[in-house]
Coordinates of C-alpha atoms and ligand atoms in Angstrom, one line a residue:
M15 CA -0.5 -0.2 0.0
E16 CA 1.5 3.7 -0.8
L17 CA 2.2 5.9 2.1
L18 CA 0.8 9.4 1.9
F19 CA 4.2 10.6 0.8
E20 CA 4.3 8.2 -2.1
K21 CA 0.4 9.7 -3.3
S22 CA 1.4 13.4 -2.7
V23 CA 1.1 15.6 -5.7
S24 CA 2.8 19.0 -6.0
G25 CA 0.3 21.6 -5.5
R26 CA -2.6 19.6 -4.6
K27 CA -4.3 20.6 -1.1
C28 CA -7.0 20.3 1.3
S29 CA -7.8 24.0 3.2
I30 CA -8.7 22.8 6.7
L31 CA -7.2 25.7 8.8
P32 CA -9.6 28.9 9.0
P33 CA -8.0 32.3 7.7
C34 CA -5.3 33.5 10.4
D35 CA -7.7 35.9 12.8
V36 CA -4.0 37.4 14.7
D37 CA -1.3 39.4 13.9
S38 CA 1.4 37.5 12.3
Y39 CA 4.9 37.7 13.8
Q40 CA 8.6 36.8 11.7
L41 CA 10.6 34.5 13.2
C42 CA 14.1 35.9 13.1
S43 CA 16.1 34.2 10.5
C44 CA 18.2 31.9 13.2
T45 CA 15.0 30.1 14.0
K46 CA 13.5 29.3 10.2
R47 CA 14.3 26.2 8.4
E48 CA 16.6 26.4 5.6
L49 CA 15.2 23.4 3.5
P50 CA 11.5 23.6 2.9
L51 CA 9.4 20.9 4.8
D52 CA 8.5 17.7 2.5
L53 CA 5.0 17.1 3.8
P54 CA 2.9 15.0 1.5
Q55 CA 0.2 17.4 -0.6
L56 CA -3.3 15.7 -0.9
S57 CA -7.0 16.7 -0.8
E58 CA -9.2 15.7 1.5
I59 CA -10.9 12.7 -0.3
D60 CA -7.2 11.6 -0.7
I61 CA -6.5 11.9 2.9
T62 CA -9.9 10.2 3.9
R63 CA -9.9 7.3 1.2
H64 CA -5.8 6.2 3.1
Y65 CA -6.7 6.0 6.2
S66 CA -10.0 3.7 5.4
A67 CA -8.6 1.5 3.9
L68 CA -5.9 1.2 6.3
N69 CA -9.0 0.4 8.8
R70 CA -10.3 -2.1 6.1
R71 CA -6.8 -3.6 7.0
T72 CA -6.8 -4.0 10.7
H73 CA -8.6 -6.4 13.0
G74 CA -9.9 -4.8 16.2
V75 CA -13.0 -5.6 18.5
N76 CA -15.0 -3.2 16.4
N77 CA -14.3 -5.2 13.5
G78 CA -14.9 -8.8 14.4
F79 CA -14.6 -11.8 17.0
Y80 CA -11.1 -11.3 19.1
P81 CA -10.9 -13.8 21.7
L82 CA -7.2 -12.7 22.8
G83 CA -6.6 -14.7 25.9
S84 CA -5.1 -12.8 29.2
C85 CA -5.6 -9.3 26.9
T86 CA -9.3 -8.5 27.2
M87 CA -10.7 -7.6 23.7
K88 CA -14.0 -6.4 25.3
Y89 CA -16.2 -3.8 23.4
N90 CA -15.5 -0.2 24.7
P91 CA -18.6 1.4 25.3
R92 CA -19.2 4.9 23.1
I93 CA -20.2 6.7 26.7
N94 CA -16.8 6.3 27.9
E95 CA -15.1 7.8 25.0
E96 CA -18.0 10.8 24.7
I97 CA -17.3 11.2 28.9
A98 CA -13.3 11.2 28.3
A99 CA -13.8 13.6 25.3
L100 CA -15.4 16.1 27.6
P101 CA -13.8 19.4 27.0
G102 CA -13.3 19.6 31.6
F103 CA -11.2 16.9 31.0
T104 CA -9.4 17.1 28.3
G105 CA -8.4 20.8 28.3
I106 CA -6.8 20.8 31.8
H107 CA -3.0 21.3 32.2
P108 CA -1.3 19.2 35.3
L109 CA 0.0 22.4 36.8
A110 CA -3.5 24.3 36.9
P111 CA -3.8 25.2 40.0
A112 CA -5.9 23.2 42.4
Y113 CA -8.7 25.6 42.2
S114 CA -9.4 25.1 38.7
T115 CA -8.9 20.8 38.5
E116 CA -11.4 20.3 41.5
G117 CA -13.7 18.3 39.2
C118 CA -10.5 15.8 37.7
R119 CA -9.0 15.5 40.9
E120 CA -12.8 14.6 42.3
A121 CA -12.7 12.0 39.0
L122 CA -9.8 10.4 40.4
Q123 CA -10.4 10.2 43.6
L124 CA -14.2 8.5 42.9
A125 CA -12.1 6.1 40.8
S126 CA -9.5 5.6 43.4
K127 CA -12.3 4.8 46.0
Y128 CA -14.3 2.5 43.7
L129 CA -11.5 0.5 42.7
C130 CA -10.1 0.1 46.2
E131 CA -13.9 -1.5 46.7
I132 CA -13.4 -3.7 43.7
S133 CA -9.9 -5.0 44.5
G134 CA -10.5 -4.8 48.1
M135 CA -7.1 -2.3 49.0
D136 CA -6.7 0.8 50.8
D137 CA -5.1 3.0 48.6
M138 CA -4.2 3.4 45.1
T139 CA -1.6 5.5 42.7
F140 CA -2.6 5.7 39.5
Q141 CA 0.7 6.8 37.8
P142 CA 2.0 3.6 35.9
A143 CA 1.2 3.6 32.3
A144 CA 0.5 0.3 31.6
G145 CA 0.4 -3.7 33.1
A146 CA 3.6 -4.0 33.6
H147 CA 4.8 -0.7 34.5
G148 CA 1.8 -1.4 37.5
E149 CA 4.0 -4.3 38.5
F150 CA 7.3 -2.7 38.7
T151 CA 5.7 -0.1 41.1
G152 CA 3.9 -2.6 43.2
V153 CA 7.1 -5.0 43.7
M154 CA 8.9 -1.6 44.8
L155 CA 6.5 -1.1 47.1
I156 CA 7.6 -4.7 48.2
K157 CA 11.3 -3.7 48.2
Q158 CA 10.9 -0.6 50.0
Y159 CA 8.8 -2.4 52.7
H160 CA 11.6 -4.7 53.5
Q161 CA 14.0 -2.3 53.3
A162 CA 11.9 0.2 55.7
K163 CA 12.3 -2.6 58.3
G164 CA 16.1 -3.3 57.9
D165 CA 14.9 -7.1 56.6
T166 CA 18.0 -7.0 53.6
A167 CA 18.3 -10.5 53.2
R168 CA 14.9 -10.8 51.6
T169 CA 16.2 -10.7 47.9
K170 CA 13.7 -13.7 46.2
I171 CA 10.4 -13.5 44.8
I172 CA 8.5 -16.8 43.9
V173 CA 6.5 -17.1 40.4
P174 CA 5.0 -20.1 39.2
D175 CA 5.5 -21.5 36.0
S176 CA 2.1 -20.4 34.7
A177 CA 2.7 -16.9 35.4
H178 CA 2.4 -13.7 32.8
G179 CA 6.0 -13.3 31.2
T180 CA 5.8 -9.6 32.9
N181 CA 6.0 -11.0 36.1
P182 CA 9.5 -12.4 36.2
A183 CA 10.9 -9.6 34.2
T184 CA 9.1 -7.5 36.7
A185 CA 11.1 -9.2 39.6
A186 CA 14.3 -9.2 38.0
M187 CA 14.0 -5.5 37.1
C188 CA 13.4 -4.6 40.7
G189 CA 16.3 -6.5 41.5
F190 CA 15.4 -9.7 42.7
E191 CA 16.5 -13.4 42.1
I192 CA 13.4 -15.5 41.0
V193 CA 11.7 -18.4 42.1
N194 CA 10.3 -20.5 39.8
I195 CA 7.4 -23.0 41.4
A196 CA 5.8 -25.9 39.5
S197 CA 2.0 -25.9 38.8
A198 CA 0.3 -29.1 40.5
P199 CA -1.4 -31.3 37.5
D200 CA -4.7 -29.4 37.8
G201 CA -3.3 -26.1 36.9
C202 CA -3.1 -24.6 40.8
V203 CA 0.0 -23.6 42.4
D204 CA 1.7 -26.9 43.8
L205 CA 1.6 -26.5 47.8
E206 CA 5.0 -28.6 48.2
S207 CA 6.9 -26.7 45.8
L208 CA 5.7 -23.6 47.2
K209 CA 6.5 -24.8 50.9
A210 CA 9.7 -25.9 49.6
A211 CA 10.9 -22.1 48.1
L212 CA 9.6 -20.2 51.3
G213 CA 12.5 -19.1 53.6
P214 CA 13.9 -15.8 55.5
D215 CA 15.0 -14.8 51.8
T216 CA 11.6 -14.6 50.4
A217 CA 10.8 -11.0 49.7
G218 CA 6.8 -12.1 48.0
L219 CA 4.9 -13.9 45.4
M220 CA 3.3 -13.1 42.6
L221 CA 0.4 -14.5 41.3
T222 CA -2.6 -14.4 39.4
N223 CA -5.9 -16.2 39.9
P224 CA -7.8 -17.2 38.5
N225 CA -4.2 -18.4 36.6
T226 CA -3.2 -18.0 33.4
V227 CA -5.0 -21.3 32.2
G228 CA -8.1 -19.7 33.8
I229 CA -8.3 -21.5 37.0
F230 CA -9.3 -19.9 39.8
D231 CA -7.0 -21.5 42.6
K232 CA -8.6 -23.1 45.2
N233 CA -6.0 -23.1 47.9
I234 CA -5.2 -19.5 47.7
L235 CA -6.0 -18.4 51.7
E236 CA -3.7 -20.9 52.3
I237 CA -1.3 -19.9 49.5
T238 CA -1.1 -16.1 50.9
R239 CA -1.2 -17.3 54.6
L240 CA 2.0 -19.6 54.1
V241 CA 4.2 -16.6 52.2
H242 CA 2.9 -14.0 55.0
E243 CA 4.2 -16.8 57.5
A244 CA 7.8 -17.1 56.1
G245 CA 7.3 -12.9 56.2
G246 CA 6.9 -12.5 52.5
L247 CA 4.1 -10.2 50.6
C248 CA 1.9 -11.0 48.1
Y249 CA 1.8 -9.6 45.1
Y250 CA -1.5 -9.9 42.6
D251 CA -1.3 -9.3 39.4
G252 CA -4.9 -8.1 38.5
A253 CA -4.2 -7.2 34.9
N254 CA -7.1 -8.9 34.0
L255 CA -9.8 -8.6 36.6
N256 CA -12.5 -9.7 34.0
A257 CA -13.4 -13.2 36.0
V258 CA -13.8 -11.6 39.3
M259 CA -14.7 -8.0 39.8
G260 CA -17.6 -7.5 41.9
V261 CA -17.5 -11.1 42.8
V262 CA -14.1 -11.4 45.1
R263 CA -11.6 -9.4 46.3
P264 CA -7.5 -10.1 45.7
G265 CA -7.6 -8.2 49.4
D266 CA -9.9 -10.8 50.7
M267 CA -8.1 -13.5 49.2
G268 CA -4.6 -12.0 51.2
F269 CA -3.2 -10.0 48.6
D270 CA -1.2 -6.8 49.8
C271 CA -0.8 -5.1 47.1
I272 CA -2.1 -5.1 43.3
H273 CA -2.5 -3.8 39.6
M274 CA -5.2 -3.7 37.6
N275 CA -4.8 -2.9 33.7
L276 CA -7.5 0.0 33.2
H277 CA -7.2 -0.5 29.6
K278 CA -8.3 -3.9 29.8
T279 CA -11.0 -5.1 32.3
F280 CA -12.2 -1.5 32.6
S281 CA -12.7 -0.8 28.7
T282 CA -10.0 1.3 27.0
P283 CA -9.1 0.8 23.8
H284 CA -5.8 -0.9 23.5
G285 CA -3.5 -3.3 21.4
G286 CA -2.1 -0.8 19.1
G287 CA 0.1 0.4 21.8
G288 CA -2.4 3.0 23.0
P289 CA -2.4 4.6 26.1
G290 CA -3.0 2.3 29.1
A291 CA -3.2 2.4 32.9
G292 CA -1.8 0.0 35.5
A293 CA -3.6 1.4 38.8
V294 CA -1.9 0.0 41.9
G295 CA -3.2 -0.6 45.1
C296 CA -2.1 -1.7 48.4
K297 CA -3.1 -2.3 52.1
Q298 CA -2.8 0.5 54.2
F299 CA 0.6 -0.7 55.3
L300 CA 2.4 -0.2 52.6
A301 CA 0.6 3.1 51.5
E302 CA 3.3 5.5 52.4
Y303 CA 5.3 3.8 50.0
L304 CA 3.0 4.9 46.9
P305 CA 4.3 7.2 44.1
K306 CA 3.2 10.4 44.8
S307 CA 2.1 13.2 42.5
A308 CA 5.0 15.4 41.1
S309 CA 4.8 18.2 43.6
M310 CA 5.4 15.5 46.1
D311 CA 9.1 15.4 47.1
G312 CA 8.9 13.2 49.9
E313 CA 12.0 11.0 50.8
G314 CA 11.9 7.4 49.8
H315 CA 9.2 7.5 47.3
I316 CA 9.4 6.5 43.8
Q317 CA 8.1 8.5 40.9
V318 CA 7.3 6.1 37.8
R319 CA 5.8 8.4 35.6
S320 CA 4.7 12.3 35.4
F321 CA 1.5 13.9 37.3
A322 CA -1.8 11.4 37.5
G323 CA -0.4 9.5 35.3
N324 CA -2.8 8.6 31.9
F325 CA -5.5 10.9 32.9
L326 CA -8.0 10.2 30.4
V327 CA -8.0 5.9 31.1
V328 CA -9.3 6.7 34.6
V329 CA -12.1 8.7 33.4
R330 CA -12.9 6.2 31.2
A331 CA -12.9 3.2 33.7
L332 CA -15.1 5.7 36.0
A333 CA -17.3 6.0 33.5
Y334 CA -17.4 2.0 32.8
I335 CA -18.0 1.7 36.8
M336 CA -20.6 4.0 37.1
F337 CA -22.5 3.3 34.2
L338 CA -22.4 -0.8 34.9
G339 CA -23.2 0.2 38.9
K340 CA -22.9 -2.2 41.7
E341 CA -25.1 -4.5 40.0
G342 CA -23.5 -4.4 36.4
I343 CA -20.3 -5.2 37.9
P344 CA -20.4 -8.7 38.9
E345 CA -22.9 -9.1 36.2
A346 CA -19.9 -8.5 33.6
S347 CA -17.6 -10.9 35.3
T348 CA -20.4 -13.8 35.7
N349 CA -21.3 -13.4 32.1
A350 CA -17.5 -13.2 30.7
V351 CA -17.2 -16.7 32.9
L352 CA -20.6 -17.8 31.4
N353 CA -19.3 -17.0 28.1
A354 CA -15.8 -19.0 28.1
N355 CA -17.5 -22.1 29.5
Y356 CA -19.8 -22.2 26.6
L357 CA -17.6 -21.4 23.9
M358 CA -15.2 -24.0 25.7
N359 CA -17.8 -26.6 26.0
R360 CA -19.1 -26.1 22.5
I361 CA -15.6 -26.8 20.7
K362 CA -14.9 -29.9 23.1
G363 CA -14.6 -32.9 21.3
T364 CA -12.6 -31.4 18.7
F365 CA -9.8 -29.5 19.9
E366 CA -9.6 -30.6 23.6
P367 CA -9.4 -28.4 26.7
A368 CA -5.7 -28.2 28.4
F369 CA -7.8 -28.8 32.0
D370 CA -11.1 -30.4 31.8
V371 CA -12.7 -28.4 34.3
T372 CA -14.9 -25.1 34.6
C373 CA -13.1 -22.8 33.7
M374 CA -13.1 -18.6 34.4
H375 CA -13.4 -16.0 31.7
E376 CA -10.5 -17.8 29.8
F377 CA -9.4 -21.4 28.7
V378 CA -6.7 -22.9 26.9
L379 CA -6.9 -25.7 24.1
D380 CA -4.2 -28.2 24.2
L381 CA -3.6 -29.1 20.3
G382 CA -0.7 -31.6 21.2
N383 CA -2.4 -34.3 20.4
F384 CA -4.0 -32.8 17.0
E385 CA -0.6 -31.9 16.0
K386 CA 0.8 -35.6 16.5
E387 CA -2.3 -36.8 14.6
T388 CA -2.3 -34.1 11.7
G389 CA 1.2 -32.3 11.3
V390 CA -1.1 -29.1 11.9
S391 CA -0.1 -26.8 15.0
A392 CA -1.5 -24.5 17.1
L393 CA 0.3 -21.4 14.7
D394 CA -1.7 -23.1 11.6
V395 CA -5.0 -23.2 13.1
A396 CA -4.7 -19.7 14.5
K397 CA -3.8 -18.9 10.7
S398 CA -6.4 -20.4 9.5
L399 CA -8.4 -18.2 11.6
I400 CA -7.8 -15.4 9.8
D401 CA -9.5 -16.1 6.8
Y402 CA -12.7 -16.4 8.6
G403 CA -12.4 -12.7 9.9
M404 CA -11.5 -13.7 13.3
H405 CA -8.7 -12.7 15.5
P406 CA -6.5 -15.6 16.5
P407 CA -6.4 -16.5 20.3
T408 CA -2.9 -16.3 22.1
M409 CA -0.5 -19.0 21.2
Y410 CA 1.8 -20.8 22.8
F411 CA 1.4 -19.3 26.0
P412 CA 0.8 -20.2 29.1
L413 CA 4.5 -22.4 28.3
I414 CA 3.5 -25.1 30.6
I415 CA 1.3 -26.5 27.6
H416 CA 3.0 -26.6 24.1
E417 CA 0.6 -26.6 21.7
A418 CA -1.6 -23.7 23.4
L419 CA -4.4 -21.7 22.5
M420 CA -5.7 -19.5 25.0
L421 CA -9.3 -17.4 24.0
E422 CA -11.2 -15.3 26.1
P423 CA -14.3 -14.1 24.8
T424 CA -15.4 -11.4 27.3
E425 CA -19.0 -10.8 28.4
T426 CA -20.0 -8.7 25.4
E427 CA -20.1 -11.6 22.7
S428 CA -23.5 -12.7 22.1
K429 CA -24.7 -16.5 21.6
E430 CA -24.9 -16.2 18.2
T431 CA -21.2 -15.0 17.7
L432 CA -19.9 -17.5 20.1
D433 CA -21.8 -20.4 17.7
W434 CA -20.3 -18.8 15.1
A435 CA -16.7 -19.3 16.3
A436 CA -17.2 -22.5 17.8
D437 CA -18.3 -23.9 14.2
I438 CA -15.3 -22.6 12.9
F439 CA -13.2 -24.2 15.4
R440 CA -14.9 -27.7 14.2
K441 CA -14.6 -27.2 10.8
L442 CA -11.0 -26.6 11.1
Y443 CA -10.1 -30.0 13.1
D444 CA -12.1 -31.8 10.2
L445 CA -10.0 -29.8 7.8
G446 CA -6.9 -30.4 9.7
H447 CA -7.2 -34.6 9.1
E448 CA -8.6 -33.8 5.3
D449 CA -6.0 -31.2 4.0
P450 CA -3.3 -30.3 6.0
Q451 CA -1.3 -28.8 3.6
Y452 CA -3.6 -26.0 2.9
M453 CA -3.9 -25.2 6.9
H454 CA 0.1 -24.9 6.8
D455 CA -0.4 -22.2 3.8
A456 CA -3.0 -20.4 5.7
P457 CA -4.5 -17.6 5.6
H458 CA -5.4 -17.7 1.7
H459 CA -7.5 -14.1 2.4
A460 CA -5.5 -12.0 4.1
Q461 CA -3.0 -8.8 3.4
I462 CA 0.0 -10.7 4.8
G463 CA 0.4 -14.2 4.9
R464 CA 3.2 -15.2 7.2
P465 CA 5.8 -12.7 8.1
D466 CA 9.4 -13.9 9.2
D467 CA 8.1 -13.1 12.6
T468 CA 12.0 -12.6 13.9
E469 CA 13.4 -10.3 11.3
A470 CA 9.7 -8.1 11.9
A471 CA 10.9 -8.1 15.5
R472 CA 14.3 -7.4 15.5
H473 CA 14.4 -5.3 12.4
P474 CA 11.0 -3.4 11.8
V475 CA 10.6 -0.7 9.2
V476 CA 9.2 2.0 10.7
R477 CA 10.2 5.1 9.3
W478 CA 10.2 6.3 5.4
N479 CA 12.9 6.6 3.5
Q480 CA 12.6 9.7 1.1
Q481 CA 13.8 8.7 -2.3
D482 CA 15.5 11.4 -3.9
Ligands
LIG520 C1 -1.9 -8.2 30.3 C2 -1.0 -8.3 31.0 C3 0.3 -7.9 31.6 C4 1.0 -7.2 31.1 O1 0.0 -5.5 31.4 P1 0.8 -4.7 29.9 O2 -0.8 -3.7 30.1 O3 0.5 -5.2 28.1 O4 2.1 -4.5 30.6 C5 0.8 -8.5 32.9 N1 -0.5 -10.0 33.4 C6 -0.8 -10.4 33.0 C7 -1.7 -11.4 33.4 C8 -1.5 -9.4 31.8 O5 -2.7 -10.4 30.8

């Protein structure tokens, strides 16, 4: 596809600026550019068609089903966008005097109050700009807590092997050693491995519950009790709170701090690298270590971002929570769980769930046997789904299942969509047995077939090089 620069025709224009209604001012020649600015010259229709074409080549929640496990690609209600676009929210400056930003500060306080209520925490910061950033902030709270007590021997963070990759990465970034513990055959934390890992060097445990295979750990109270008994703290990776919000609270499970991805569960369009918010909540005894706003210069405070973080993401989360209310929040969770179980059971009998139990908001298919029978891999199935206009599920994650596809349909999908998706999975199961080559070559109807993933990640071409 041609870029706007390549479509440019000298002299063509699109006058969208109103006539200047202030006096003009001449810059001194020292600040003027020497070469003319080479911007594309296009008409409005050229630009509109260009962006519409780009839109058609992209898959988002607004285009179709997007069951990307762990990422919660739910529909983002339009009302959130309308509220986040109110001039009172978009037109503020972070250094504006306090009397002129009372409404914005009230919105932050309300969001904090509701999210503390939902997570079972006492205090919160909105500074972190993403989930991994929130993890970093939360684990630094744990580090500061131990340091403040002079307890410098606690150098290890325990992370189960089913954890999201950001968990061990976070612990390492914060200067901890990582102790990996195995999952039991039922997908939960293996209590014996946990007990063996705990000791006077344990700083804490990082856990997602429900975990990344979509199972709620039935031993959660025992797990957090054991960690506390050993002197460690419990960190809850609440990036994805979609199964539990309004139903059960991490704080009541025994966790001391948490991050929540507001861009996932609390509905901000994400996936294109757009703004996020990894709100970090904690129990009262950790609150003194929370990052404070830029004006605070308290000793020992960490500062992970400027001002109050990605404010408009917080506004969307607040709109979402207030719109759903006390009844709607748990209803969204229970519908997410219902949808995941419905889809899992509609697919079962062809591709098999890795754990044949009632799942939470997501589930993992284990294509190991299918791959042995047909030679068709989880990647081939994922690529084949693209031909049907479905976004592929998360692949090869969690690492403990080799041919994994991880599906999270979310609560915003209808029964008709779930039936449609299940039928496609069943069709592909048969196709794998009949014509494996066709699936090795998929997708057949997409803009791009099989890019060199490594090359694309290592040497992305993201800049237009002007040909003179
Ligand atoms: C998405 C996710 C993260 C990371 O969140 P980002 O906003 O992408 O940094 C961490 N943990 C879990 C369980 C997640 O699903």
